[in-house]
mmCIF file of C-alpha atoms in Angstrom:
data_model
loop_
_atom_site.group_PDB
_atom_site.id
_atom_site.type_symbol
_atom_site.label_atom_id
_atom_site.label_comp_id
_atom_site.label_asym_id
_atom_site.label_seq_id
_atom_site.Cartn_x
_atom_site.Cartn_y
_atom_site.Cartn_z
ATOM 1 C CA UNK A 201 0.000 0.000 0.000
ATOM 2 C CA UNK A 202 1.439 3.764 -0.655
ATOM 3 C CA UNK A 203 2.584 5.282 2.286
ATOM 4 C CA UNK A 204 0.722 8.727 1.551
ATOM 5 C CA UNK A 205 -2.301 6.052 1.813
ATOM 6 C CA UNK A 206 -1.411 4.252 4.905
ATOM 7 C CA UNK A 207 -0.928 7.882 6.375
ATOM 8 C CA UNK A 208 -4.228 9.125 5.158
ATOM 9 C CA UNK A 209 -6.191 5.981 6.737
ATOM 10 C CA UNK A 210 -4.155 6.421 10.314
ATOM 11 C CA UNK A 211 -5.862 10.118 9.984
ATOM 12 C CA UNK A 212 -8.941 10.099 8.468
ATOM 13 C CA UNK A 213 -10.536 6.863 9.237
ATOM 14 C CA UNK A 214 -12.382 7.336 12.596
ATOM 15 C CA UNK A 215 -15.265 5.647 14.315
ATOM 16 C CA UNK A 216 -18.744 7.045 14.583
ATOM 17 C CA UNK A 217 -17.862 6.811 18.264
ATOM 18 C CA UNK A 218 -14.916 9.101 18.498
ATOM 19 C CA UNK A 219 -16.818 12.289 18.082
ATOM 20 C CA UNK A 220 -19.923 12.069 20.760
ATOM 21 C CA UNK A 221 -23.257 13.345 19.326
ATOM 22 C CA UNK A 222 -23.105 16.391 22.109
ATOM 23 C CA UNK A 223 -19.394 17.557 20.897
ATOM 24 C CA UNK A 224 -20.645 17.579 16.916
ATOM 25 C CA UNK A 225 -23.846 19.544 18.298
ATOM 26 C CA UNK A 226 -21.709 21.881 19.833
ATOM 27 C CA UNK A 227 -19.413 22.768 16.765
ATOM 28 C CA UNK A 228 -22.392 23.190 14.692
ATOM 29 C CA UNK A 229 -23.594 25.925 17.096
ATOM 30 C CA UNK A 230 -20.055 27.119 17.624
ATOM 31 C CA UNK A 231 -19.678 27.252 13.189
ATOM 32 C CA UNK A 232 -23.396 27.847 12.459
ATOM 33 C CA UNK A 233 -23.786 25.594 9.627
ATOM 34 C CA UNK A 234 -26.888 24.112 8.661
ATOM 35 C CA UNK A 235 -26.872 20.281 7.423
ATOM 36 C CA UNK A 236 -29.253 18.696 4.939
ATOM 37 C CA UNK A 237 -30.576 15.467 4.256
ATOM 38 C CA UNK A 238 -31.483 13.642 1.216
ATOM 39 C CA UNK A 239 -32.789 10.488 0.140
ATOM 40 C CA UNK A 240 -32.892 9.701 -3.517
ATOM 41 C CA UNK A 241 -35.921 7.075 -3.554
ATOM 42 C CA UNK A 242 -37.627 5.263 -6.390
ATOM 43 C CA UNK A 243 -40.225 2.664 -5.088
ATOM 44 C CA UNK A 244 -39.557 2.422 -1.429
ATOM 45 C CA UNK A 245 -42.278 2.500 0.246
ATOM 46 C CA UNK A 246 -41.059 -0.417 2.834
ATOM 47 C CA UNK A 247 -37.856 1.283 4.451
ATOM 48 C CA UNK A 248 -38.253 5.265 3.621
ATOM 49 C CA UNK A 249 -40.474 6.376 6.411
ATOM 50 C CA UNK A 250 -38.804 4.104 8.907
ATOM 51 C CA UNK A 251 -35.413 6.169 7.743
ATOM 52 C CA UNK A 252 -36.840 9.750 7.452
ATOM 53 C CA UNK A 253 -38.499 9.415 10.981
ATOM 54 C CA UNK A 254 -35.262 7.835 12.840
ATOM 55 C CA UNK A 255 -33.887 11.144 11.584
ATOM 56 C CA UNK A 256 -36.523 12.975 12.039
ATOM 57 C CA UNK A 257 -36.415 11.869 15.827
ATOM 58 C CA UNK A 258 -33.043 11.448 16.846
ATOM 59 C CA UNK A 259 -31.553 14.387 15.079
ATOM 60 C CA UNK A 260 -34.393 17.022 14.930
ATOM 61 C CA UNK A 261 -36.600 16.606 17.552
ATOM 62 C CA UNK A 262 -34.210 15.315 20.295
ATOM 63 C CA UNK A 263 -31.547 17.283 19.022
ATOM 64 C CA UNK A 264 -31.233 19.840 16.416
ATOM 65 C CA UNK A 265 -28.409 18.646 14.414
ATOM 66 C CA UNK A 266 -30.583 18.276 10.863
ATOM 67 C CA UNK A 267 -32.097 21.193 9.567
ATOM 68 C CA UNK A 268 -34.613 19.659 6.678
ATOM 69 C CA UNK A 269 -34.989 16.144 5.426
ATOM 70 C CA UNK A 270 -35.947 15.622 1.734
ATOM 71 C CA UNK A 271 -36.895 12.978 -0.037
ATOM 72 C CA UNK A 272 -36.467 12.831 -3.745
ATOM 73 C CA UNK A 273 -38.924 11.015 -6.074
ATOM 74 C CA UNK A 274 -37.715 9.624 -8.927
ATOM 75 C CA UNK A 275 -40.522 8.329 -10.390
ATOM 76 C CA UNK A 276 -42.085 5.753 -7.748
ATOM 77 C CA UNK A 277 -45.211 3.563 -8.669
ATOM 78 C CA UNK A 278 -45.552 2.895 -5.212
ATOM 79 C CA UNK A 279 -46.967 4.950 -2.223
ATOM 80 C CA UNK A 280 -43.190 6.300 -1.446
ATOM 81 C CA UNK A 281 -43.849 9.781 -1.469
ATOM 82 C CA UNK A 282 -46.779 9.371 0.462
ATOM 83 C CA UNK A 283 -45.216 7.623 3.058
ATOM 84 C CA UNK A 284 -42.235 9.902 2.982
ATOM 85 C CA UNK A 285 -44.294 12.841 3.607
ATOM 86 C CA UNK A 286 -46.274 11.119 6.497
ATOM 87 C CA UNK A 287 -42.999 10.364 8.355
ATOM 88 C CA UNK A 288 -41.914 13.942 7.859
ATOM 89 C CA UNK A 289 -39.977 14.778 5.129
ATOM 90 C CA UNK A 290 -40.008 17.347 2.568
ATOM 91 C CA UNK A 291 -40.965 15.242 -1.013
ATOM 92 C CA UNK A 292 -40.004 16.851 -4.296
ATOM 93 C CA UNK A 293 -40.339 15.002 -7.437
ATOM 94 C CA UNK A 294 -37.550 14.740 -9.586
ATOM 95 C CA UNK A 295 -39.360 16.305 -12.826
ATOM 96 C CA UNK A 296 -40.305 19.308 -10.479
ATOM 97 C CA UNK A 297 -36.470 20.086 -10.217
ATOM 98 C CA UNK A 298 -35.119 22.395 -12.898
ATOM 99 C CA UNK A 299 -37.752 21.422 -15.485
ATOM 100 C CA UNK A 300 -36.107 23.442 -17.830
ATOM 101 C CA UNK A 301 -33.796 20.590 -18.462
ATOM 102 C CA UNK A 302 -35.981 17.537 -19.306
ATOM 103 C CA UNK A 303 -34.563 15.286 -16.655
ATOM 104 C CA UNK A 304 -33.272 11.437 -16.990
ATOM 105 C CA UNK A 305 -33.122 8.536 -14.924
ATOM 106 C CA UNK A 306 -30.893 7.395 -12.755
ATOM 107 C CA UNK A 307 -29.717 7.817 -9.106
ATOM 108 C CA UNK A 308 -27.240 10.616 -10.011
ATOM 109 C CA UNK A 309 -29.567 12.848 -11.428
ATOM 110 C CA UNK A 310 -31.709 12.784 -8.489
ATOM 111 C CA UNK A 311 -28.628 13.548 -6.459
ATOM 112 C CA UNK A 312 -27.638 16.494 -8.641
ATOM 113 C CA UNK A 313 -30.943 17.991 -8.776
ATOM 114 C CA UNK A 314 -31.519 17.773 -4.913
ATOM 115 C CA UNK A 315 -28.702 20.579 -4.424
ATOM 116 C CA UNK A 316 -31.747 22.755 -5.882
ATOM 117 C CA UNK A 317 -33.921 21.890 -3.785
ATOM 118 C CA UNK A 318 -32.021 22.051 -0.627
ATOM 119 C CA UNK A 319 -30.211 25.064 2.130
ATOM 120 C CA UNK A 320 -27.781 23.604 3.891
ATOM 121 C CA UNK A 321 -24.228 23.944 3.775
ATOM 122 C CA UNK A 322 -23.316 20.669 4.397
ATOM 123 C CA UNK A 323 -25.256 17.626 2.212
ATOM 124 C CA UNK A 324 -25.501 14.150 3.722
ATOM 125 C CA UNK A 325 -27.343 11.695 1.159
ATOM 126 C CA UNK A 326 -28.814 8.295 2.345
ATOM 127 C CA UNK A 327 -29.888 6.059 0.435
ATOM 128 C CA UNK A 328 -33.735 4.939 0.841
ATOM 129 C CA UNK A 329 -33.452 1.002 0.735
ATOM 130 C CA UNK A 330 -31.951 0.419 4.213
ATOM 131 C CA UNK A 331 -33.288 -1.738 6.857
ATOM 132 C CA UNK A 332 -32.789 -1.425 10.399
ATOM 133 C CA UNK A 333 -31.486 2.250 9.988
ATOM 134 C CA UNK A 334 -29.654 3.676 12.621
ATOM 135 C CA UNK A 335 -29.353 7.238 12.798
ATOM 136 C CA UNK A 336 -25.614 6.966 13.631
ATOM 137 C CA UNK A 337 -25.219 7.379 9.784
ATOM 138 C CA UNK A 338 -26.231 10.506 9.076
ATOM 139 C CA UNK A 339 -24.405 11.884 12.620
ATOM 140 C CA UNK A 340 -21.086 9.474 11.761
ATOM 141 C CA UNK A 341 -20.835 11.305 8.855
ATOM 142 C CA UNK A 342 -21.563 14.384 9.113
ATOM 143 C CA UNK A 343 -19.670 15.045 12.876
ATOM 144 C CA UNK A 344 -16.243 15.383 10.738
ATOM 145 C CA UNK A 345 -17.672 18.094 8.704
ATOM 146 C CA UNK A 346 -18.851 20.018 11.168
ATOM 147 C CA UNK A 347 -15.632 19.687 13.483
ATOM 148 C CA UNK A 348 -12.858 19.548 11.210
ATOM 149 C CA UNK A 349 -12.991 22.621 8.372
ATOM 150 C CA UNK A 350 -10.363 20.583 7.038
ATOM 151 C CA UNK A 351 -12.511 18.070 5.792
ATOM 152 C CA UNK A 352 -14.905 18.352 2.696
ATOM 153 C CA UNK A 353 -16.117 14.980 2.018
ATOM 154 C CA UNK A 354 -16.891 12.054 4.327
ATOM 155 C CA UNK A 355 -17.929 8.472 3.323
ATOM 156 C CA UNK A 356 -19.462 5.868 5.642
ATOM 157 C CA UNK A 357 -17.696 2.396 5.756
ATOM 158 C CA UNK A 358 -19.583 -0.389 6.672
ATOM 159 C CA UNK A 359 -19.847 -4.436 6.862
ATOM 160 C CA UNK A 360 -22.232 -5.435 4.308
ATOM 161 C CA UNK A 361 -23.483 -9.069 4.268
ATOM 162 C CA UNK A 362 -25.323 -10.850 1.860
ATOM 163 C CA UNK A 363 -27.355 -13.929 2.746
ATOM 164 C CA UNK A 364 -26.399 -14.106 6.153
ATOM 165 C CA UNK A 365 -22.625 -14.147 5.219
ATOM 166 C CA UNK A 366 -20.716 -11.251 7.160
ATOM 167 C CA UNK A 367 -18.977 -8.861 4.704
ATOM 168 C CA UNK A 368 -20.489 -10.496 0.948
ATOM 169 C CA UNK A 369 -21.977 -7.403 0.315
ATOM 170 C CA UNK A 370 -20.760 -5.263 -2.311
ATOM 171 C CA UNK A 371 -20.022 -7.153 -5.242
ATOM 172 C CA UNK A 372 -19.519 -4.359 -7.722
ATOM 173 C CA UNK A 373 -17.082 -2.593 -5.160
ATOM 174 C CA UNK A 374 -14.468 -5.072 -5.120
ATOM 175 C CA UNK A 375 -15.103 -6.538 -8.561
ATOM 176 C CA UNK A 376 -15.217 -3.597 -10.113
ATOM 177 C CA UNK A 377 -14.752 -0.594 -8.158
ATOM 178 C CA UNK A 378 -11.976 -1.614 -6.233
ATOM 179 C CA UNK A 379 -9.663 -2.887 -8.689
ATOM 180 C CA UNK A 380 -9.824 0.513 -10.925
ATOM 181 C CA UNK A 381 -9.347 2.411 -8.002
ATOM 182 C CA UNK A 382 -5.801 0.896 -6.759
ATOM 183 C CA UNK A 383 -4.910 0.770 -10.757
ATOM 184 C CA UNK A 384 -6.070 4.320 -12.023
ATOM 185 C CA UNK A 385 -6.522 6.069 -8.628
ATOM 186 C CA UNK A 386 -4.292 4.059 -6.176
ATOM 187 C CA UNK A 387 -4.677 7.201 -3.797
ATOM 188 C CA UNK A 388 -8.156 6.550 -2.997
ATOM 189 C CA UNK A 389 -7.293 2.862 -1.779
ATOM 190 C CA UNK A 390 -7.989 3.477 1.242
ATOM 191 C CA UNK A 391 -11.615 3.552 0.782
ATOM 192 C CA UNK A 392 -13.451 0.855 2.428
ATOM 193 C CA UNK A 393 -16.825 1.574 0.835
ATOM 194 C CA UNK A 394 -15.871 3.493 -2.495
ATOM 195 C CA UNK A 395 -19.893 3.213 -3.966
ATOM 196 C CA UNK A 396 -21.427 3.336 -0.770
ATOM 197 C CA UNK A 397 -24.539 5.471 -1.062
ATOM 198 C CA UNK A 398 -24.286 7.364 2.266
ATOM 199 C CA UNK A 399 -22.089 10.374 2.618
ATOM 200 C CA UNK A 400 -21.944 13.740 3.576
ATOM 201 C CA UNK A 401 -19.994 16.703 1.883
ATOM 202 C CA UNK A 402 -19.983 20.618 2.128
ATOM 203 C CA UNK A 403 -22.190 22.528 -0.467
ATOM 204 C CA UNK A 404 -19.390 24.464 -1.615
ATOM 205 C CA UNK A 405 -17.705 21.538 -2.859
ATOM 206 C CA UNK A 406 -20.424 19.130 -4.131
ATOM 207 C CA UNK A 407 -21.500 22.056 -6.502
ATOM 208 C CA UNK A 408 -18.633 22.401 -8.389
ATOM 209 C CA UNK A 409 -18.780 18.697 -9.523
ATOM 210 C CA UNK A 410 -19.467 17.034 -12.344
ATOM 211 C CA UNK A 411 -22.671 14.219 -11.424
ATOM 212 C CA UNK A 412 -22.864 10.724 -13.743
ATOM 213 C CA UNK A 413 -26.397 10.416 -14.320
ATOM 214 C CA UNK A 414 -26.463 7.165 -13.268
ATOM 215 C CA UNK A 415 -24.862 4.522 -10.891
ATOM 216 C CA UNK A 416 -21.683 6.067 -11.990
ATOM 217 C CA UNK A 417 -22.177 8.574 -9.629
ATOM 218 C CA UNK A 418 -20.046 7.774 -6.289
ATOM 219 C CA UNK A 419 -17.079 6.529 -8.152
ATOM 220 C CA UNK A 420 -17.107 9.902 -9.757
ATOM 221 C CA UNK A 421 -17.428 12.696 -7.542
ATOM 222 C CA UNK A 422 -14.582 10.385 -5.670
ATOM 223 C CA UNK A 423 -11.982 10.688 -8.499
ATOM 224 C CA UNK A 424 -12.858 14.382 -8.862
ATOM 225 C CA UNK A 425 -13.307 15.465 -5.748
ATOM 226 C CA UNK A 426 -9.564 14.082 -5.227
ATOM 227 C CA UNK A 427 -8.386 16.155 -7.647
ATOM 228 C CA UNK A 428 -10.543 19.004 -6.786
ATOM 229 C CA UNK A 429 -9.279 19.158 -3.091
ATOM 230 C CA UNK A 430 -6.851 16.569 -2.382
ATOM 231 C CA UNK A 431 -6.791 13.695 -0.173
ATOM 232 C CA UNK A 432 -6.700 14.802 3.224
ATOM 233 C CA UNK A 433 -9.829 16.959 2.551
ATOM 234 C CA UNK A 434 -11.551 12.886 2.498
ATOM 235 C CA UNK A 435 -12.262 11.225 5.042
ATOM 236 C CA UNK A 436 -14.595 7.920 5.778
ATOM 237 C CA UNK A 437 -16.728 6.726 9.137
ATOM 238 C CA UNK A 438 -17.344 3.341 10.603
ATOM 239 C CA UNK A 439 -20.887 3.389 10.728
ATOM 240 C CA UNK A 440 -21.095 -0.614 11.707
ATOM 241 C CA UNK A 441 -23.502 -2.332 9.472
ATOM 242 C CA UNK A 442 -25.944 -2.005 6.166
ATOM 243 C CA UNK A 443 -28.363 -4.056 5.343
ATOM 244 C CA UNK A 444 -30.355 -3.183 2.498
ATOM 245 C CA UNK A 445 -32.205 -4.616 -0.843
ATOM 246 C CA UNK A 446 -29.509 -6.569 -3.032
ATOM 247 C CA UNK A 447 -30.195 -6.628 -6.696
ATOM 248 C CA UNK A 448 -29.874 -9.981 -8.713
ATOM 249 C CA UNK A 449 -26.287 -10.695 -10.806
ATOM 250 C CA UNK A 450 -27.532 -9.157 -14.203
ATOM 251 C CA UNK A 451 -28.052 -5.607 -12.559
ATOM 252 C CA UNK A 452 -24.954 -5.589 -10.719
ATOM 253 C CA UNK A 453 -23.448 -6.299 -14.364
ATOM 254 C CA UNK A 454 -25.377 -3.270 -15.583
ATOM 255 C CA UNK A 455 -24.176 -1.029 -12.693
ATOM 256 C CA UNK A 456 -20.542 -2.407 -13.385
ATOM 257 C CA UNK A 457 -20.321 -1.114 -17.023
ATOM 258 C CA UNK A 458 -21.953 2.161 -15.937
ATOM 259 C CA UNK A 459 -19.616 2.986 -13.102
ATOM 260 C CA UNK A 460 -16.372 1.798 -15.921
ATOM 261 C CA UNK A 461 -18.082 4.096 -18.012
ATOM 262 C CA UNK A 462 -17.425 6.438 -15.402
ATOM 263 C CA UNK A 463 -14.226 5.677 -14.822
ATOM 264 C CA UNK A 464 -13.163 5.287 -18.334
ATOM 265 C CA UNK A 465 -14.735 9.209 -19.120
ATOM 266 C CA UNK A 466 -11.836 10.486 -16.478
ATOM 267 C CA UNK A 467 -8.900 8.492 -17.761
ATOM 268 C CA UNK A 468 -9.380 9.782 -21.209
ATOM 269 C CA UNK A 469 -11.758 12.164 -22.097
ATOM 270 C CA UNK A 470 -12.463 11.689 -25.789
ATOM 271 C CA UNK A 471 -11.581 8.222 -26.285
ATOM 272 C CA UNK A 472 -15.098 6.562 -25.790
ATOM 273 C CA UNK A 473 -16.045 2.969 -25.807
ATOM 274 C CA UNK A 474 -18.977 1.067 -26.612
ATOM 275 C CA UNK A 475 -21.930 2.969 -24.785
ATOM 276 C CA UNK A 476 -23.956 -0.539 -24.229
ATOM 277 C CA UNK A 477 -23.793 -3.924 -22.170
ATOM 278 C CA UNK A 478 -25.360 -7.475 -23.750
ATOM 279 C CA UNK A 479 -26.142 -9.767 -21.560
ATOM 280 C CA UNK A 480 -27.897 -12.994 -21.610
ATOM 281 C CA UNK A 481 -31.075 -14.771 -20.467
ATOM 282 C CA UNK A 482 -32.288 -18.350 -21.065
ATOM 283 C CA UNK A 483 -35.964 -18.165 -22.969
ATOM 284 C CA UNK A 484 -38.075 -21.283 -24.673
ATOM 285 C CA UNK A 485 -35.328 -21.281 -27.391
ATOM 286 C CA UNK A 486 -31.863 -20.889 -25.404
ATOM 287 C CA UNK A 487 -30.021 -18.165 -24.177
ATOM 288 C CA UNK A 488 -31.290 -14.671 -26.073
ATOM 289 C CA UNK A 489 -29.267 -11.448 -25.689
ATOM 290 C CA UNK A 490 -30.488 -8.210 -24.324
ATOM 291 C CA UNK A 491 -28.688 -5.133 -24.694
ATOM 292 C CA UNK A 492 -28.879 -2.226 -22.253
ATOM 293 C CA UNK A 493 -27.791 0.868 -23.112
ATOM 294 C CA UNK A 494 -24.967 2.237 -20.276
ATOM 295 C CA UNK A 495 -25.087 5.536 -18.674
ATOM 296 C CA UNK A 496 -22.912 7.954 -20.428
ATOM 297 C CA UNK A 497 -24.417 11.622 -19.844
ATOM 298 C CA UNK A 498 -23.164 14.060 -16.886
ATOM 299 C CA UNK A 499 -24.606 16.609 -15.418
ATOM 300 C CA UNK A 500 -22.468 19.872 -15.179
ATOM 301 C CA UNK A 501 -21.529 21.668 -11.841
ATOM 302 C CA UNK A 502 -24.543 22.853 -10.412
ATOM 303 C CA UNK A 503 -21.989 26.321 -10.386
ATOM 304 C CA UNK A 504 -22.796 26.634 -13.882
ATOM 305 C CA UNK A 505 -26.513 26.810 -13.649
ATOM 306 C CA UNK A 506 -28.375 29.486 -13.903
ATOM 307 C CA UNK A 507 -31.368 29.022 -11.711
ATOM 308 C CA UNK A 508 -28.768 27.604 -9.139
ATOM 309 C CA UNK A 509 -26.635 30.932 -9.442
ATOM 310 C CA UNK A 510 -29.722 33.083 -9.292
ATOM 311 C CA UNK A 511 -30.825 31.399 -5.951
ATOM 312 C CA UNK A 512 -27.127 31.830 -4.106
ATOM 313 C CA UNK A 513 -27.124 35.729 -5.355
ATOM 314 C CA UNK A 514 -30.729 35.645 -3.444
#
């Protein structure tokens, strides 16, 4: 392992339990920064309300650490928004975001829209599929933020296990994920959960970034925000453990090629690769192909948008 890595994980890898809820509660009074909360959601009506109103009454009611919760909508079928509202949060629809630009699916877009729709000066996304949700993630990862300026992003690291088996979790991380990292980007080795869909980061920094669309999307502002402000400025939190829906082989193979996509964008910009991923499924006469097309567009920094620009001069 590189010794600037081995250094960076002896000083910014911490435990949700070094920093005590009541010492990040008093830094955010002593700093005055505000902290928002989003959940990207698309048909998750099962865990969302359980998540938004652990939030809602650990870190807003008991103590005032989270200024707003919002849940996006990306297009459920279900009764997510619904319950989302119900449990307390603030539900925008993605399509109601900046519907000047027609909007398109995927998890990053929802992420990138969201800094429209939200005040604070520190971000800390969730993702909407967990199960037994402890709000120790949102106040693991956001207590470095608020107590070290130092610090402009912060990833939770987690065990993830998969059929009862400690730690299986994450297949696309350290199939994919993993190994382009420590080839391409060996200074962001370190990372225990590199696509792991909570983190926190300050406004100032997430709007100046580039968003993947798609599932792209944590791999990405990764590799940029490293170049944007440098290692030590990342950090990650041991949050314990995330259980959450797993998706079957063939979409994991789908998010795979999206987040190379990704990758492949930053190591040379201009020399693109086949946009698409066949894979195979067994009908009545054999195995037939199906091609998916893989996520390619990025949204600019939100910096560069007008309405966005407007709203900070406001």
């Amino acid at each position: 392992m590189l010794e600037e890595v081995e250094r960076w994980l002896s000083t910014r890898s911490w435990s949700a339990t070094d920093r005590p809820l009541h010492h990040i509660l008093a830094a955010k009074q002593r700093t005055g920064q505000s902290v928002s909360v989003v959940l990207p959601a698309l048909n998750e009506e099962e865990t969302v309300g359980d998540i938004v109103a652990i939030i809602r009454h650990d870190l807003m009611q008991q103590v005032p650490l989270v200024d707003e919760i919002v849940v996006v909508d990306s297009g459920s079928t279900d009764r997510t928004s619904e319950v989302a509202a119900a449990a307390g949060a603030t539900v925008v629809h993605r399509d109601a975001i900046l519907p000047r630009i027609p909007a398109m699916p995927g998890k990053g877009e929802v992420l990138w829209r969201s800094l429209l729709v939200t005040t604070g000066d520190i971000v800390c996304f969730i993702d909407a599929d967990l199960k037994e949700f402890s709000s120790d993630f949102v106040s693991g990862i956001v207590g470095p933020l608020l107590t070290d300026p130092g610090v402009d992003l912060v990833k939770g690291m987690y065990d993830r296990p998969l059929g009862g088996a400690a730690g299986q979790g994450g297949r696309v991380t350290e199939l994919m994920a993993r190994p382009l990292l420590n080839m391409h980007w060996p200074q962001l080795a370190g990372f225990v959960q590199p696509l792991g869909g909570e983190y926190a980061a300050r406004r100032s920094l997430l709007e100046q970034l580039p968003f993947p669309v798609g599932y792209g999307v944590e791999l990405g502002m990764l590799v940029d925000a490293l170049h944007l402000v440098g290692l030590d400025a990342l950090a990650q939190v041991d949050v314990g453990v995330r259980k959450h829906r797993h998706q079957d082989g063939q979409a994991l193979g789908r998010m795979s090629a999206a987040i190379y996509r990704t990758a492949q964008l930053r190591l040379a910009r201009g020399h693109l690769v086949r946009p698409a991923l066949t894979q195979f499924e067994r009908g009545e006469d054999g195995f037939e192909p199906r091609t998916y097309s893989v996520d390619t567009e990025e949204r600019p920094p939100m910096v560069e948008i007008a309405e966005y620009a407007k709203r900070k001069v406001a």
